[in-house]
Tab-separated table of C-alpha atoms in Angstrom:
chain	number	residue	atom	x	y	z
T	1	MET	CA	9.456	-58.451	27.085
T	2	THR	CA	8.422	-56.808	23.902
T	3	GLU	CA	7.061	-53.369	23.650
T	4	THR	CA	3.949	-52.957	21.685
T	5	PRO	CA	3.164	-50.578	18.778
T	6	HIS	CA	1.637	-48.258	21.095
T	7	GLY	CA	5.180	-47.772	22.757
T	8	GLY	CA	3.890	-48.538	26.503
T	9	HIS	CA	4.335	-52.411	27.347
T	10	GLY	CA	0.675	-52.986	26.167
T	11	ARG	CA	-0.657	-49.442	27.601
T	12	PRO	CA	-2.428	-47.293	25.100
T	13	PRO	CA	-0.490	-44.031	24.383
T	14	THR	CA	-1.223	-41.232	26.558
T	15	ARG	CA	-2.715	-37.764	25.142
T	16	GLY	CA	0.881	-36.649	25.565
T	17	GLU	CA	2.433	-39.153	23.423
T	18	ARG	CA	0.000	-38.817	20.945
T	19	TRP	CA	0.540	-35.114	20.581
T	20	ALA	CA	4.324	-35.635	20.417
T	21	ARG	CA	3.863	-38.488	17.917
T	22	LEU	CA	1.567	-36.007	15.968
T	23	ARG	CA	3.996	-33.111	16.168
T	24	GLY	CA	6.667	-35.138	15.023
T	25	SER	CA	5.083	-36.263	11.795
T	26	PRO	CA	5.803	-34.722	8.332
T	27	LEU	CA	2.295	-34.547	8.084
T	28	PHE	CA	1.835	-31.784	10.871
T	29	PRO	CA	3.399	-28.628	9.488
T	30	ALA	CA	1.700	-29.839	6.115
T	31	ALA	CA	-1.871	-29.948	7.921
T	32	VAL	CA	-0.868	-26.672	9.412
T	33	LEU	CA	0.019	-24.838	6.256
T	34	VAL	CA	-3.227	-26.165	4.637
T	35	LEU	CA	-5.175	-24.270	7.060
T	36	ILE	CA	-3.267	-21.282	7.066
T	37	ILE	CA	-3.606	-21.281	3.250
T	38	ALA	CA	-7.113	-21.729	3.297
T	39	ALA	CA	-7.670	-18.701	5.607
T	40	ALA	CA	-4.993	-16.700	4.020
T	41	ALA	CA	-7.124	-17.085	0.827
T	42	GLY	CA	-10.302	-15.927	2.384
T	43	LEU	CA	-8.737	-13.045	3.880
T	44	PHE	CA	-7.091	-11.862	0.806
T	45	ALA	CA	-10.514	-12.035	-1.175
T	46	GLY	CA	-11.975	-10.186	1.995
T	47	SER	CA	-9.828	-7.607	2.333
T	48	TYR	CA	-9.743	-6.428	-1.375
T	49	THR	CA	-13.467	-6.810	-1.876
T	50	TYR	CA	-14.224	-4.731	1.620
T	51	SER	CA	-12.026	-2.358	0.103
T	52	MET	CA	-12.661	-2.040	-3.434
T	53	ALA	CA	-15.738	-3.657	-4.702
T	54	ASP	CA	-17.963	-0.862	-3.943
T	55	PRO	CA	-16.035	2.405	-3.258
T	56	THR	CA	-18.255	4.989	-1.444
T	57	PRO	CA	-17.447	8.752	-0.843
T	58	ARG	CA	-16.744	9.520	2.672
T	59	ALA	CA	-14.807	12.645	2.659
T	60	ILE	CA	-13.870	14.675	-0.283
T	61	PRO	CA	-12.087	18.089	0.118
T	62	ALA	CA	-12.949	20.514	-2.720
T	63	ALA	CA	-12.374	24.008	-2.979
T	64	VAL	CA	-14.931	26.769	-3.723
T	65	VAL	CA	-14.502	30.126	-5.074
T	66	GLY	CA	-16.636	33.123	-6.685
T	67	ALA	CA	-20.425	33.537	-5.676
T	68	TYR	CA	-20.801	30.599	-3.638
T	69	GLU	CA	-22.237	32.308	-0.996
T	70	GLY	CA	-25.744	33.396	-3.082
T	71	GLU	CA	-28.735	31.598	-2.995
T	72	ARG	CA	-27.955	29.403	-6.070
T	73	GLY	CA	-24.282	28.511	-5.220
T	74	GLN	CA	-25.399	27.248	-1.539
T	75	ALA	CA	-28.300	25.718	-3.497
T	76	PHE	CA	-25.824	23.806	-5.905
T	77	LEU	CA	-23.151	23.116	-2.921
T	78	ASP	CA	-26.403	21.643	-0.780
T	79	GLY	CA	-27.204	19.482	-4.076
T	80	MET	CA	-23.495	17.960	-4.252
T	81	ASP	CA	-23.660	17.464	-0.719
T	82	GLU	CA	-26.915	15.519	-1.142
T	83	ALA	CA	-25.949	13.732	-3.968
T	84	LEU	CA	-22.561	12.441	-2.389
T	85	ASN	CA	-24.109	11.543	1.127
T	86	ALA	CA	-22.573	14.827	2.673
T	87	SER	CA	-19.378	13.577	2.000
T	88	VAL	CA	-17.959	16.950	0.326
T	89	ARG	CA	-15.809	19.020	2.415
T	90	VAL	CA	-15.855	22.328	1.089
T	91	ARG	CA	-13.098	25.016	1.591
T	92	ALA	CA	-13.508	28.469	0.359
T	93	TYR	CA	-10.606	30.024	-1.379
T	94	ASP	CA	-10.086	33.899	-1.901
T	95	SER	CA	-9.217	33.048	-5.848
T	96	LEU	CA	-8.881	30.412	-8.380
T	97	ALA	CA	-5.100	30.578	-8.385
T	98	GLU	CA	-5.222	29.715	-4.824
T	99	ALA	CA	-7.785	26.722	-5.501
T	100	ARG	CA	-5.886	25.378	-8.280
T	101	LEU	CA	-2.674	25.753	-6.150
T	102	ALA	CA	-4.388	23.421	-3.534
T	103	VAL	CA	-5.001	20.786	-6.262
T	104	GLU	CA	-1.503	20.886	-7.056
T	105	GLU	CA	-0.549	20.435	-3.533
T	106	GLN	CA	-3.055	17.511	-3.215
T	107	GLU	CA	-5.076	19.330	-0.752
T	108	VAL	CA	-8.317	19.181	-2.588
T	109	PHE	CA	-9.678	17.036	-5.216
T	110	ALA	CA	-11.711	19.600	-7.282
T	111	VAL	CA	-12.636	23.267	-7.590
T	112	PHE	CA	-16.195	24.608	-7.763
T	113	GLU	CA	-15.946	28.001	-9.319
T	114	VAL	CA	-19.408	29.663	-9.135
T	115	ARG	CA	-19.917	32.383	-11.844
T	116	ASP	CA	-22.670	35.094	-12.746
T	117	GLY	CA	-24.164	35.127	-9.330
T	118	GLY	CA	-24.913	31.454	-9.280
T	119	ARG	CA	-26.249	31.308	-12.674
T	120	ALA	CA	-23.027	28.866	-13.759
T	121	VAL	CA	-20.755	26.777	-12.285
T	122	VAL	CA	-17.362	25.628	-13.412
T	123	VAL	CA	-16.338	22.195	-11.983
T	124	ASP	CA	-12.796	21.707	-12.031
T	125	VAL	CA	-11.652	18.150	-11.254
T	126	SER	CA	-8.623	16.374	-10.943
T	127	GLY	CA	-8.290	12.817	-12.561
T	128	ALA	CA	-4.506	12.734	-11.783
T	129	SER	CA	-5.858	13.161	-8.024
T	130	GLY	CA	-7.881	10.132	-8.383
T	131	ALA	CA	-9.662	9.034	-11.267
T	132	SER	CA	-12.430	7.345	-9.216
T	133	VAL	CA	-13.093	10.534	-7.225
T	134	ALA	CA	-13.135	12.911	-10.273
T	135	GLN	CA	-15.816	10.039	-11.656
T	136	VAL	CA	-17.890	10.479	-8.828
T	137	LEU	CA	-17.596	14.479	-8.914
T	138	ALA	CA	-18.312	14.742	-12.543
T	139	GLU	CA	-21.356	12.397	-12.354
T	140	ALA	CA	-22.783	14.389	-9.464
T	141	ALA	CA	-22.371	17.987	-10.506
T	142	PRO	CA	-24.673	18.465	-13.400
T	143	ALA	CA	-27.628	16.874	-11.570
T	144	ALA	CA	-26.762	19.243	-8.650
T	145	GLY	CA	-26.551	22.331	-11.090
T	146	ARG	CA	-30.171	21.424	-12.546
T	147	GLU	CA	-31.452	21.419	-8.958
T	148	ALA	CA	-30.088	24.674	-8.332
T	149	GLY	CA	-30.881	26.222	-11.791
T	150	ALA	CA	-27.487	26.609	-12.763
T	151	ALA	CA	-25.178	25.417	-16.036
T	152	VAL	CA	-22.733	23.537	-14.754
T	153	THR	CA	-19.379	22.886	-17.094
T	154	VAL	CA	-17.010	19.820	-15.808
T	155	ARG	CA	-13.120	20.083	-16.793
T	156	ASP	CA	-10.448	17.759	-16.065
T	157	VAL	CA	-7.724	20.367	-15.205
T	158	LYS	CA	-5.208	17.563	-14.188
T	159	PRO	CA	-5.823	14.326	-16.553
T	160	LEU	CA	-4.259	11.021	-16.364
T	161	GLN	CA	-1.591	10.164	-19.049
T	162	PRO	CA	-2.805	8.524	-22.308
T	163	GLY	CA	-1.107	5.207	-21.096
T	164	ASP	CA	-2.820	5.500	-17.964
T	165	PRO	CA	-6.297	6.099	-18.567
T	166	ARG	CA	-7.617	4.778	-15.230
T	167	GLY	CA	-4.609	5.939	-13.141
T	168	LEU	CA	-3.849	2.212	-12.043
T	169	ALA	CA	-0.215	2.169	-13.319
T	170	VAL	CA	1.164	3.963	-10.362
T	171	PHE	CA	-0.405	1.223	-7.965
T	172	TYR	CA	0.895	-1.488	-10.298
T	173	VAL	CA	4.515	-0.562	-10.143
T	174	SER	CA	4.358	0.158	-6.498
T	175	LEU	CA	2.601	-3.153	-6.119
T	176	ALA	CA	5.531	-5.031	-7.837
T	177	ALA	CA	8.074	-3.187	-5.868
T	178	VAL	CA	6.389	-4.106	-2.457
T	179	ILE	CA	5.952	-7.917	-3.592
T	180	ILE	CA	9.146	-8.318	-5.014
T	181	GLY	CA	10.821	-6.508	-2.214
T	182	PHE	CA	9.962	-9.243	0.196
T	183	VAL	CA	9.953	-12.038	-2.020
T	184	GLY	CA	13.580	-11.303	-2.646
T	185	ALA	CA	14.225	-11.426	1.085
T	186	ILE	CA	12.392	-14.976	1.115
T	187	GLN	CA	14.480	-16.406	-1.798
T	188	LEU	CA	17.944	-14.715	0.213
T	189	SER	CA	16.721	-16.702	3.308
T	190	VAL	CA	16.290	-19.919	1.250
T	191	HIS	CA	19.254	-19.608	-1.051
T	192	ALA	CA	21.726	-17.517	0.513
T	193	ARG	CA	21.557	-18.497	4.233
T	194	GLU	CA	25.062	-18.065	4.796
T	195	LEU	CA	25.045	-14.069	4.339
T	196	ASP	CA	26.117	-12.294	7.474
T	197	PRO	CA	24.054	-9.689	8.527
T	198	LEU	CA	25.784	-6.743	6.967
T	199	GLU	CA	26.084	-8.903	3.853
T	200	ARG	CA	22.352	-9.545	3.822
T	201	ILE	CA	21.481	-5.775	3.928
T	202	ALA	CA	23.815	-4.756	1.447
T	203	VAL	CA	22.443	-7.662	-0.795
T	204	THR	CA	19.229	-6.157	0.046
T	205	VAL	CA	20.263	-2.783	-1.243
T	206	ALA	CA	21.291	-4.285	-4.350
T	207	TYR	CA	18.620	-5.870	-5.690
T	208	ALA	CA	16.358	-3.088	-4.614
T	209	LEU	CA	18.556	-0.542	-6.937
T	210	LEU	CA	18.412	-3.156	-9.777
T	211	GLY	CA	14.749	-4.154	-8.967
T	212	GLY	CA	13.711	-0.434	-9.126
T	213	PHE	CA	15.339	0.282	-12.158
T	214	ALA	CA	14.116	-2.660	-14.031
T	215	ILE	CA	10.395	-1.979	-13.200
T	216	ALA	CA	10.685	1.883	-14.101
T	217	ALA	CA	12.731	0.816	-17.556
T	218	ALA	CA	9.812	-1.790	-18.040
T	219	VAL	CA	6.871	0.780	-17.411
T	220	ASP	CA	8.379	3.792	-19.078
T	221	TRP	CA	11.054	2.556	-21.818
T	222	LEU	CA	9.749	-0.649	-22.697
T	223	LEU	CA	6.013	-0.232	-22.705
T	224	GLY	CA	5.609	3.734	-22.784
T	225	ALA	CA	2.670	3.360	-20.179
T	226	LEU	CA	4.180	6.311	-18.132
T	227	ALA	CA	6.334	9.328	-18.719
T	228	LEU	CA	8.396	8.871	-15.453
T	229	PRO	CA	10.629	11.284	-13.871
T	230	PHE	CA	12.905	8.501	-14.101
T	231	VAL	CA	15.557	9.052	-11.332
T	232	GLU	CA	12.913	10.246	-8.623
T	233	SER	CA	10.786	7.303	-9.689
T	234	TRP	CA	13.549	4.570	-9.761
T	235	LEU	CA	14.692	5.692	-6.196
T	236	ILE	CA	11.139	5.470	-4.720
T	237	LEU	CA	10.592	2.061	-6.011
T	238	ALA	CA	14.268	1.088	-4.650
T	239	LEU	CA	13.294	2.350	-1.286
T	240	THR	CA	10.118	0.618	-1.534
T	241	MET	CA	11.722	-2.636	-2.367
T	242	PHE	CA	14.263	-2.258	0.361
T	243	ALA	CA	11.820	-1.482	3.084
T	244	SER	CA	9.374	-4.329	2.103
T	245	GLY	CA	12.417	-6.853	2.060
T	246	MET	CA	13.922	-5.781	5.306
T	247	VAL	CA	10.393	-5.996	6.974
T	248	PHE	CA	10.289	-9.613	6.048
T	249	THR	CA	13.836	-9.946	7.378
T	250	MET	CA	12.868	-8.402	10.656
T	251	PHE	CA	10.133	-10.803	11.188
T	252	ASN	CA	12.175	-13.761	10.070
T	253	THR	CA	14.465	-12.719	12.893
T	254	LEU	CA	11.934	-12.307	15.421
T	255	ILE	CA	9.770	-15.251	14.504
T	256	GLY	CA	11.780	-17.387	12.037
T	257	ARG	CA	9.907	-19.573	9.413
T	258	TRP	CA	6.646	-18.213	9.933
T	259	ALA	CA	7.723	-14.356	8.926
T	260	MET	CA	5.906	-14.541	5.934
T	261	LEU	CA	2.362	-14.420	7.665
T	262	PRO	CA	2.952	-11.004	9.378
T	263	THR	CA	4.532	-9.897	6.152
T	264	TRP	CA	1.886	-10.642	4.033
T	265	GLY	CA	-0.675	-9.450	6.418
T	266	LEU	CA	1.170	-6.084	6.878
T	267	MET	CA	1.954	-5.497	3.026
T	268	VAL	CA	-0.769	-7.615	1.066
T	269	LEU	CA	-3.783	-8.115	2.981
T	270	LEU	CA	-3.827	-4.433	4.885
T	271	GLY	CA	-1.035	-2.452	2.961
T	272	ASN	CA	-2.119	-2.598	-0.760
T	273	PRO	CA	-5.940	-2.074	-0.363
T	274	SER	CA	-5.553	0.560	1.712
T	275	SER	CA	-2.923	2.149	-0.351
T	276	GLY	CA	-4.966	4.792	-2.389
T	277	GLY	CA	-3.683	3.273	-5.660
T	278	ALA	CA	-6.798	1.426	-7.141
T	279	VAL	CA	-9.380	3.453	-4.981
T	280	SER	CA	-8.493	6.819	-3.926
T	281	TRP	CA	-8.298	7.324	-0.079
T	282	PRO	CA	-11.804	9.823	0.053
T	283	LEU	CA	-13.679	6.431	-1.443
T	284	LEU	CA	-12.123	3.865	0.894
T	285	PRO	CA	-13.470	2.914	4.351
T	286	SER	CA	-12.358	5.319	7.244
T	287	PRO	CA	-9.884	3.344	9.101
T	288	LEU	CA	-7.954	2.170	5.889
T	289	GLY	CA	-7.661	5.686	4.255
T	290	THR	CA	-6.046	6.624	7.649
T	291	ILE	CA	-3.745	3.333	8.172
T	292	GLY	CA	-2.634	3.025	4.527
T	293	LYS	CA	-0.957	6.167	4.688
T	294	TRP	CA	1.540	5.074	7.332
T	295	LEU	CA	2.367	1.551	5.682
T	296	PRO	CA	4.916	1.034	2.897
T	297	PRO	CA	2.496	0.383	0.298
T	298	GLY	CA	0.343	3.421	0.600
T	299	ALA	CA	3.832	5.548	1.166
T	300	SER	CA	4.990	4.310	-2.025
T	301	VAL	CA	1.791	5.065	-4.154
T	302	SER	CA	1.996	8.574	-2.820
T	303	ALA	CA	5.541	9.503	-3.490
T	304	GLN	CA	5.226	7.863	-6.961
T	305	HIS	CA	1.754	9.174	-7.406
T	306	THR	CA	3.186	12.661	-6.720
T	307	ALA	CA	6.303	12.138	-8.599
T	308	VAL	CA	4.692	11.210	-11.745
T	309	TYR	CA	1.693	13.749	-11.822
T	310	PHE	CA	2.301	16.730	-9.460
T	311	PRO	CA	6.226	17.345	-9.926
T	312	GLY	CA	7.536	20.157	-7.758
T	313	HIS	CA	5.271	19.595	-5.300
T	314	GLN	CA	6.476	16.309	-3.496
T	315	HIS	CA	5.922	15.745	0.065
T	316	ALA	CA	8.301	14.380	2.812
T	317	PHE	CA	5.577	12.348	4.816
T	318	PRO	CA	5.710	9.095	2.341
T	319	PHE	CA	9.614	9.463	2.150
T	320	LEU	CA	9.685	9.468	6.106
T	321	VAL	CA	7.019	6.322	6.449
T	322	LEU	CA	9.284	4.261	4.001
T	323	GLY	CA	12.423	5.642	5.578
T	324	GLY	CA	10.996	4.576	8.785
T	325	TRP	CA	10.088	1.019	8.126
T	326	ALA	CA	13.384	0.442	6.829
T	327	LEU	CA	15.385	1.820	9.662
T	328	VAL	CA	13.144	0.135	12.263
T	329	SER	CA	13.493	-3.271	10.423
T	330	CYS	CA	17.192	-2.774	10.136
T	331	ALA	CA	17.901	-1.879	13.717
T	332	VAL	CA	15.464	-5.048	14.901
T	333	PHE	CA	17.537	-7.257	12.543
T	334	TRP	CA	20.984	-5.987	13.694
T	335	THR	CA	19.742	-6.016	17.224
T	336	TRP	CA	18.811	-9.671	17.295
T	337	ARG	CA	20.956	-10.917	14.597
T	338	HIS	CA	21.893	-13.747	16.533
T	339	ARG	CA	18.509	-15.148	16.105
T	340	HIS	CA	18.160	-14.910	12.497
T	341	PRO	CA	18.324	-18.248	10.920
T	342	GLY	CA	21.144	-17.295	8.318
T	343	GLY	CA	24.662	-16.570	8.674
T	344	ARG	CA	27.789	-18.512	8.313
T	345	GLY	CA	28.391	-18.626	12.450
T	346	HIS	CA	24.567	-19.984	12.571
T	347	HIS	CA	25.283	-22.432	9.902
T	348	ALA	CA	28.602	-23.973	11.347
T	349	ALA	CA	26.927	-24.409	14.626
T	350	HIS	CA	23.923	-26.171	13.345
T	351	ALA	CA	26.491	-28.241	11.132
T	352	ALA	CA	28.572	-29.051	14.090
T	353	ASP	CA	25.094	-30.251	16.127
């Protein structure tokens, strides 16, 4: 008896048979990828637009010194608060030196020095702390001064470097380290599948060190866009690349060929817009400003930004974040390394099958 094209002695195929035939078709994964890519495109545009298209002051810490308790001083502070929708968080300091130190420690973004009983106010902004925040404060201060009857002088006491007038160079070098970090791991999974676990980690360290050096050299020595503290910046970039590469390797171990999805979501869709590099944290939507500090892109931007513009005031937190992601990713990969789709033993087993 001849079997019909439907595969069932004249009967139509069942739903299960049709589903099995569809899943076995080479068009099935292609169709899935079409949907995923379309969704990723929308999410990518949406996440960056939500975070960066309309930066709005939400919580800007600022220092105040001098005669701020007087009528005109309070009127000026109230005017700043009104102009910026109650987003200025004023902290009083006993001296200008203490307030300036708070700027160096990146605890505040500006200093309001109230002089002559409130008849004059000097607003010291810090472009290096955040160009977008400094611009918002510089634009609001003169109007607040006019309302309070105070003469306002705005100074940038911590300007950006000439080759980085918008403060975006640090964001770009960190972005390069993040993306090349996990793209490198993807390429290892495709072109160096037979690497054993320890070899894979060692090669990731190698390309992270070399790639970090290349980024720093291109930005500083070749283009002259930033004068970097070279060794510190290089090692921050290398740690960023290694953490990013191992995050992909971790997901590749846990979920195989779909590892790009959580890596892209974590690093690009969520991590980069919330990093504080393109738009300072006080101008980001509140949840992003908090989450971003705990993700590799935000930690990398923070460490690099402090290294370049606030030497001598580096914080441990961003290094703990980068190191934590790298350590956890390595631990997960090593613990479940038998599940990773690479390795000579894994390759040989599949060849035998």
